[in-house]
Amino acid sequence: ASAKSYKDAGLSARLADRYYRPAQDSDPTFVGDVERISGTEAHICYQCGTCTGSCPSAPRSSYRIRNFMRRTNLGLKEVSLTDPDLWLCTTCYTCSDRCPRDLIPTDVIMAMRNMAAQRGIVPKNFLGTVNFIYQTGHGVPNSDANRAARVKLGLEPEPETTCKYPEYLPAIRKILESYGTKQLADKVLAEG
Ligand code: SF4
Ligand code: SF4
């Protein structure tokens, strides 16, 4: 089915959006689900592009946060959740600081990642990070080099986290297990 129809056939041809095929691709529940999980009103995005213009990942990759905001409002769930670019956001929140609509695009991405993860769609390097968190409480564990740098700065070698208080590690492990995240990491990483 044609996505759009204009009275002027020439104009219709020029404006045809080859990426938007509502009958096949669009899920009208997507924007509501993303808003509920993210807690941000994604539907009022007016596509100004400030988010992408502020994003440190944009110049280094094909990732465009504005594109994901647009997809949200077009109901393009499948393409969003299966796009590897979904995992290139660093969660720096610069876009969220600068959005003129006071949206939190970062949390839109996090909502989509949660939805993807529920389907078992998670890049392997992220699952490796899950294992680091499970083992140490940190995605990037402390190291001898870091400890030496901290001491040089007059800090204690271990930060005020599970590094210093490993007795809290069981609680972190329980969270990862109760959401099935650890089990997913073990299963996928074992497959090689
Ligand atoms: Fe939408 Fe805000 Fe990004 Fe502008 S900065 S495109 S309003 S999310
Ligand atoms: Fe880009 Fe993510 Fe940072 Fe937003 S939070 S500016 S999308 S890297």
Coordinates of N, CA and C in Angstrom, one line a residue, residues 20-172:
Y20 N 9.0 5.0 5.2 CA 7.9 4.9 6.1 C 6.7 4.2 5.3
R21 N 6.4 2.9 5.7 CA 5.4 2.2 5.1 C 4.4 1.8 6.2
P22 N 3.5 2.6 6.5 CA 2.6 2.4 7.7 C 1.9 1.0 7.7
A23 N 1.5 0.6 6.6 CA 0.7 -0.7 6.6 C 1.6 -1.9 7.0
Q24 N 2.9 -1.7 6.7 CA 3.8 -2.8 7.0 C 4.6 -2.6 8.3
D25 N 5.0 -1.4 8.5 CA 6.0 -1.2 9.6 C 5.5 -0.5 10.8
S26 N 4.5 0.2 10.8 CA 4.1 1.1 11.9 C 3.4 0.4 13.0
D27 N 3.8 0.6 14.2 CA 3.1 0.1 15.4 C 2.6 1.3 16.2
P28 N 1.3 1.6 16.2 CA 0.8 2.8 16.9 C 1.0 2.7 18.4
T29 N 1.3 1.6 18.9 CA 1.5 1.5 20.4 C 2.9 1.9 20.8
F30 N 3.8 2.0 19.8 CA 5.2 2.1 20.1 C 5.5 3.4 20.9
V31 N 5.0 4.5 20.4 CA 5.3 5.8 21.1 C 4.8 5.8 22.5
G32 N 3.6 5.2 22.7 CA 3.0 5.2 24.1 C 3.9 4.3 25.0
D33 N 4.4 3.2 24.5 CA 5.2 2.3 25.3 C 6.5 3.0 25.7
V34 N 7.1 3.7 24.6 CA 8.4 4.4 24.9 C 8.2 5.5 25.9
E35 N 7.1 6.2 25.8 CA 6.9 7.3 26.8 C 6.6 6.8 28.2
R36 N 5.9 5.7 28.3 CA 5.6 5.1 29.6 C 6.9 4.6 30.3
I37 N 7.8 3.9 29.5 CA 9.0 3.4 30.1 C 10.1 4.5 30.3
S38 N 10.1 5.5 29.4 CA 11.2 6.5 29.5 C 10.7 7.7 30.4
G39 N 9.4 7.9 30.6 CA 8.9 9.0 31.4 C 9.1 10.3 30.7
T40 N 9.3 10.3 29.3 CA 9.5 11.6 28.6 C 8.5 11.7 27.5
E41 N 8.0 12.9 27.2 CA 6.9 13.0 26.2 C 7.5 13.1 24.8
A42 N 7.9 11.9 24.3 CA 8.6 11.9 23.0 C 7.7 12.5 21.9
H43 N 6.4 12.4 22.0 CA 5.6 12.9 20.9 C 5.6 14.4 20.6
I44 N 6.2 15.2 21.6 CA 6.3 16.6 21.3 C 7.6 17.0 20.7
C45 N 8.4 16.0 20.4 CA 9.7 16.3 19.6 C 9.3 17.0 18.3
Y46 N 10.0 18.2 18.0 CA 9.7 18.8 16.8 C 10.9 18.8 15.8
Q47 N 11.7 17.8 16.0 CA 12.8 17.4 15.0 C 13.7 18.6 14.7
C48 N 14.1 19.4 15.7 CA 15.0 20.5 15.5 C 16.4 20.0 15.3
G49 N 16.8 18.8 15.8 CA 18.1 18.3 15.6 C 19.2 18.8 16.6
T50 N 18.7 19.5 17.6 CA 19.7 20.0 18.6 C 20.4 18.8 19.3
C51 N 19.6 17.7 19.5 CA 20.1 16.5 20.1 C 21.3 15.9 19.3
T52 N 21.0 15.7 18.0 CA 22.1 15.1 17.2 C 23.3 16.0 17.1
G53 N 23.0 17.4 17.0 CA 24.1 18.3 16.9 C 24.9 18.4 18.1
S54 N 24.4 17.9 19.3 CA 25.2 17.9 20.5 C 25.8 16.5 20.9
C55 N 25.5 15.5 20.0 CA 25.8 14.1 20.4 C 27.3 13.8 20.1
P56 N 28.0 13.3 21.1 CA 29.4 12.9 20.8 C 29.5 11.7 19.9
S57 N 28.5 10.9 19.8 CA 28.6 9.7 19.0 C 28.3 10.0 17.5
A58 N 27.6 11.1 17.2 CA 27.1 11.4 15.9 C 28.3 11.6 14.9
P59 N 29.3 12.3 15.2 CA 30.4 12.5 14.3 C 31.3 11.3 14.0
R60 N 31.1 10.3 14.9 CA 31.9 9.1 14.9 C 31.2 7.9 14.4
S61 N 30.0 8.0 14.0 CA 29.2 6.8 13.7 C 28.0 7.2 12.8
S62 N 27.2 6.2 12.5 CA 25.9 6.5 11.8 C 24.8 6.8 12.7
Y63 N 25.0 6.7 14.0 CA 24.0 6.9 15.1 C 23.5 8.4 15.0
R64 N 22.1 8.5 15.0 CA 21.5 9.8 15.0 C 20.3 9.7 16.0
I65 N 20.5 10.4 17.1 CA 19.4 10.4 18.1 C 18.1 11.0 17.6
R66 N 18.2 12.0 16.8 CA 17.0 12.6 16.2 C 16.2 11.6 15.4
N67 N 17.0 10.8 14.7 CA 16.3 9.7 13.9 C 15.5 8.8 14.7
F68 N 16.1 8.4 15.9 CA 15.3 7.5 16.8 C 14.1 8.2 17.4
M69 N 14.2 9.5 17.6 CA 13.0 10.3 18.1 C 11.9 10.3 17.0
R70 N 12.3 10.4 15.8 CA 11.4 10.4 14.6 C 10.7 9.0 14.5
R71 N 11.6 8.0 14.6 CA 11.0 6.6 14.5 C 10.0 6.4 15.6
T72 N 10.3 6.9 16.8 CA 9.3 6.7 17.9 C 8.0 7.2 17.5
N73 N 7.9 8.4 16.9 CA 6.7 9.0 16.6 C 6.0 8.4 15.3
L74 N 6.8 7.7 14.5 CA 6.2 7.1 13.4 C 5.9 5.6 13.7
G75 N 6.1 5.2 14.9 CA 5.8 3.8 15.3 C 6.7 2.8 14.7
L76 N 7.9 3.2 14.3 CA 8.8 2.2 13.7 C 9.6 1.4 14.7
K77 N 8.8 0.5 15.3 CA 9.4 -0.3 16.4 C 10.4 -1.3 16.0
E78 N 10.1 -2.1 14.9 CA 11.0 -3.1 14.5 C 12.4 -2.6 14.1
V79 N 12.3 -1.6 13.3 CA 13.6 -1.0 12.8 C 14.4 -0.4 13.9
S80 N 13.7 0.2 14.9 CA 14.4 0.8 16.0 C 15.1 -0.2 16.9
L81 N 14.3 -1.3 17.3 CA 14.8 -2.2 18.2 C 15.9 -3.2 17.7
T82 N 15.9 -3.3 16.3 CA 16.9 -4.2 15.7 C 18.1 -3.4 15.1
D83 N 18.1 -2.1 15.2 CA 19.2 -1.3 14.7 C 20.4 -1.3 15.6
P84 N 21.5 -1.8 15.1 CA 22.7 -1.8 16.0 C 23.1 -0.4 16.5
D85 N 22.7 0.6 15.8 CA 23.0 2.0 16.3 C 22.4 2.3 17.6
L86 N 21.3 1.6 17.9 CA 20.6 1.8 19.2 C 21.6 1.7 20.4
W87 N 22.7 1.0 20.2 CA 23.6 0.7 21.3 C 24.9 1.7 21.3
L88 N 24.8 2.7 20.4 CA 26.0 3.6 20.3 C 25.8 4.9 21.1
C89 N 24.7 5.1 21.8 CA 24.5 6.2 22.7 C 25.4 5.9 23.9
T90 N 26.1 7.0 24.4 CA 27.0 6.8 25.5 C 26.3 7.1 26.8
T91 N 25.0 7.5 26.8 CA 24.2 8.0 27.9 C 24.9 9.2 28.6
C92 N 25.5 10.1 27.8 CA 26.1 11.3 28.4 C 25.1 12.3 28.8
Y93 N 23.9 12.3 28.3 CA 22.8 13.2 28.6 C 23.0 14.6 28.1
T94 N 23.9 14.8 27.2 CA 24.1 16.2 26.6 C 22.8 16.6 25.8
C95 N 22.3 15.6 25.0 CA 21.1 15.9 24.3 C 19.9 16.3 25.2
S96 N 19.8 15.6 26.4 CA 18.8 15.9 27.3 C 18.9 17.3 28.0
D97 N 20.2 17.7 28.2 CA 20.4 19.0 28.7 C 20.0 20.1 27.8
R98 N 20.2 19.8 26.5 CA 20.0 20.9 25.5 C 18.7 20.9 24.7
C99 N 17.9 19.8 24.8 CA 16.6 19.7 24.1 C 15.7 20.9 24.4
P100 N 15.3 21.7 23.4 CA 14.5 22.9 23.7 C 13.1 22.5 24.1
R101 N 12.7 21.3 23.9 CA 11.4 20.8 24.3 C 11.4 20.1 25.7
D102 N 12.6 20.2 26.3 CA 12.8 19.6 27.7 C 12.5 18.1 27.6
L103 N 12.8 17.5 26.5 CA 12.7 16.0 26.5 C 14.0 15.4 27.0
I104 N 13.9 14.1 27.2 CA 15.0 13.3 27.7 C 15.3 12.2 26.6
P105 N 15.9 12.6 25.5 CA 16.1 11.6 24.4 C 17.0 10.4 24.9
T106 N 17.9 10.7 25.9 CA 18.7 9.6 26.4 C 17.8 8.5 27.0
D107 N 16.7 8.9 27.7 CA 15.8 7.9 28.3 C 14.9 7.2 27.2
V108 N 14.7 7.9 26.1 CA 14.0 7.2 25.0 C 14.9 6.0 24.5
I109 N 16.2 6.3 24.4 CA 17.1 5.2 24.0 C 17.1 4.1 25.0
M110 N 17.2 4.5 26.3 CA 17.2 3.5 27.3 C 16.0 2.6 27.3
A111 N 14.8 3.3 27.0 CA 13.5 2.6 27.0 C 13.6 1.5 25.8
M112 N 14.1 2.0 24.7 CA 14.2 1.1 23.5 C 15.2 -0.1 23.8
R113 N 16.3 0.2 24.5 CA 17.2 -0.8 24.9 C 16.5 -1.8 25.8
N114 N 15.7 -1.4 26.7 CA 15.0 -2.3 27.6 C 14.1 -3.2 26.8
M115 N 13.4 -2.6 25.8 CA 12.4 -3.3 25.0 C 13.2 -4.4 24.2
A116 N 14.3 -3.9 23.6 CA 15.2 -4.9 22.8 C 15.7 -6.0 23.7
A117 N 16.2 -5.6 24.9 CA 16.7 -6.7 25.8 C 15.7 -7.7 26.2
Q118 N 14.4 -7.3 26.3 CA 13.4 -8.2 26.6 C 13.2 -9.3 25.6
R119 N 13.6 -8.9 24.4 CA 13.6 -9.9 23.3 C 14.9 -10.6 23.1
G120 N 15.9 -10.3 24.0 CA 17.2 -11.0 23.9 C 18.1 -10.3 22.9
I121 N 17.7 -9.1 22.5 CA 18.6 -8.4 21.5 C 19.5 -7.4 22.3
V122 N 20.7 -7.9 22.5 CA 21.7 -7.1 23.3 C 23.1 -7.4 22.6
P123 N 23.9 -6.4 22.3 CA 25.2 -6.7 21.7 C 26.1 -7.5 22.7
K124 N 27.0 -8.3 22.2 CA 27.8 -9.1 23.1 C 28.7 -8.3 24.0
N125 N 29.2 -7.2 23.5 CA 30.1 -6.4 24.4 C 29.3 -5.9 25.6
F126 N 28.0 -5.6 25.5 CA 27.2 -5.1 26.6 C 27.0 -6.3 27.6
L127 N 26.9 -7.5 27.0 CA 26.7 -8.6 27.9 C 28.0 -8.9 28.7
G128 N 29.2 -8.7 28.0 CA 30.4 -8.8 28.7 C 30.5 -7.8 29.9
T129 N 29.9 -6.6 29.7 CA 29.9 -5.6 30.7 C 29.0 -6.1 31.9
V130 N 27.9 -6.8 31.5 CA 27.1 -7.4 32.6 C 27.9 -8.3 33.5
N131 N 28.7 -9.1 32.9 CA 29.6 -10.0 33.7 C 30.5 -9.2 34.6
F132 N 31.1 -8.1 34.1 CA 32.0 -7.3 34.9 C 31.2 -6.7 36.1
I133 N 30.0 -6.3 35.9 CA 29.2 -5.7 37.0 C 28.8 -6.8 38.0
Y134 N 28.5 -8.0 37.4 CA 28.2 -9.2 38.3 C 29.4 -9.5 39.2
Q135 N 30.6 -9.5 38.6 CA 31.8 -9.9 39.3 C 32.3 -8.8 40.3
T136 N 32.2 -7.5 39.9 CA 32.9 -6.5 40.6 C 31.9 -5.3 41.1
G137 N 30.7 -5.3 40.5 CA 29.8 -4.1 40.8 C 30.1 -3.0 39.8
H138 N 31.1 -3.1 38.9 CA 31.4 -2.0 38.0 C 31.5 -2.5 36.6
G139 N 31.0 -1.7 35.6 CA 31.1 -2.0 34.2 C 32.6 -1.9 33.8
V140 N 33.3 -1.0 34.4 CA 34.7 -0.9 34.2 C 35.4 -1.1 35.6
P141 N 35.9 -2.3 35.8 CA 36.5 -2.6 37.2 C 37.7 -1.7 37.4
N142 N 37.9 -1.5 38.7 CA 39.1 -0.8 39.1 C 40.4 -1.6 38.7
S143 N 41.5 -1.0 38.6 CA 42.7 -1.6 38.2 C 43.9 -1.1 39.0
D144 N 45.0 -1.8 38.9 CA 46.2 -1.3 39.6 C 46.6 0.1 39.1
A145 N 46.5 0.3 37.8 CA 46.9 1.6 37.2 C 45.9 2.7 37.8
N146 N 44.6 2.4 37.8 CA 43.7 3.4 38.4 C 44.0 3.7 39.9
R147 N 44.3 2.6 40.6 CA 44.5 2.7 42.0 C 45.7 3.6 42.2
A148 N 46.8 3.4 41.4 CA 48.0 4.2 41.6 C 47.7 5.7 41.2
A149 N 46.9 5.9 40.2 CA 46.5 7.3 39.8 C 45.7 7.9 40.9
R150 N 44.8 7.2 41.6 CA 44.0 7.7 42.7 C 44.9 8.1 43.8
V151 N 45.8 7.3 44.2 CA 46.7 7.6 45.3 C 47.5 8.8 45.0
K152 N 48.0 8.9 43.8 CA 48.8 10.1 43.3 C 47.9 11.4 43.5
L153 N 46.6 11.3 43.4 CA 45.8 12.4 43.5 C 45.3 12.7 44.9
G154 N 45.8 11.8 45.8 CA 45.5 12.0 47.3 C 44.2 11.3 47.7
L155 N 43.7 10.4 46.8 CA 42.5 9.7 47.1 C 42.8 8.3 47.6
E156 N 41.8 7.7 48.2 CA 42.0 6.3 48.6 C 42.1 5.4 47.4
P157 N 42.8 4.3 47.4 CA 42.9 3.5 46.2 C 41.6 3.0 45.7
E158 N 40.6 2.7 46.6 CA 39.3 2.2 46.2 C 38.3 3.2 46.3
P159 N 37.4 3.4 45.3 CA 36.3 4.4 45.5 C 35.2 3.9 46.4
E160 N 34.3 4.8 46.8 CA 33.2 4.4 47.7 C 32.1 3.6 47.1
T161 N 32.5 2.5 46.5 CA 31.5 1.6 45.8 C 31.7 0.2 46.3
T162 N 31.3 -0.7 45.5 CA 31.6 -2.1 45.8 C 33.0 -2.4 45.9
C163 N 33.9 -1.6 45.3 CA 35.3 -1.8 45.4 C 35.7 -1.7 46.9
K164 N 35.1 -0.8 47.6 CA 35.4 -0.6 49.0 C 34.5 -1.4 49.9
Y165 N 33.3 -1.6 49.4 CA 32.3 -2.3 50.2 C 31.8 -3.6 49.5
P166 N 32.6 -4.6 49.3 CA 32.2 -5.8 48.5 C 31.0 -6.5 49.1
E167 N 30.7 -6.2 50.4 CA 29.5 -6.9 51.0 C 28.2 -6.6 50.3
Y168 N 28.2 -5.5 49.4 CA 27.0 -5.2 48.7 C 26.9 -5.9 47.4
L169 N 27.9 -6.6 47.0 CA 27.9 -7.3 45.7 C 26.7 -8.3 45.6
P170 N 26.4 -9.1 46.7 CA 25.3 -10.0 46.5 C 24.0 -9.4 46.1
A171 N 23.8 -8.2 46.6 CA 22.5 -7.5 46.2 C 22.5 -7.1 44.7
I172 N 23.7 -6.7 44.2 CA 23.8 -6.3 42.8 C 23.6 -7.6 42.0

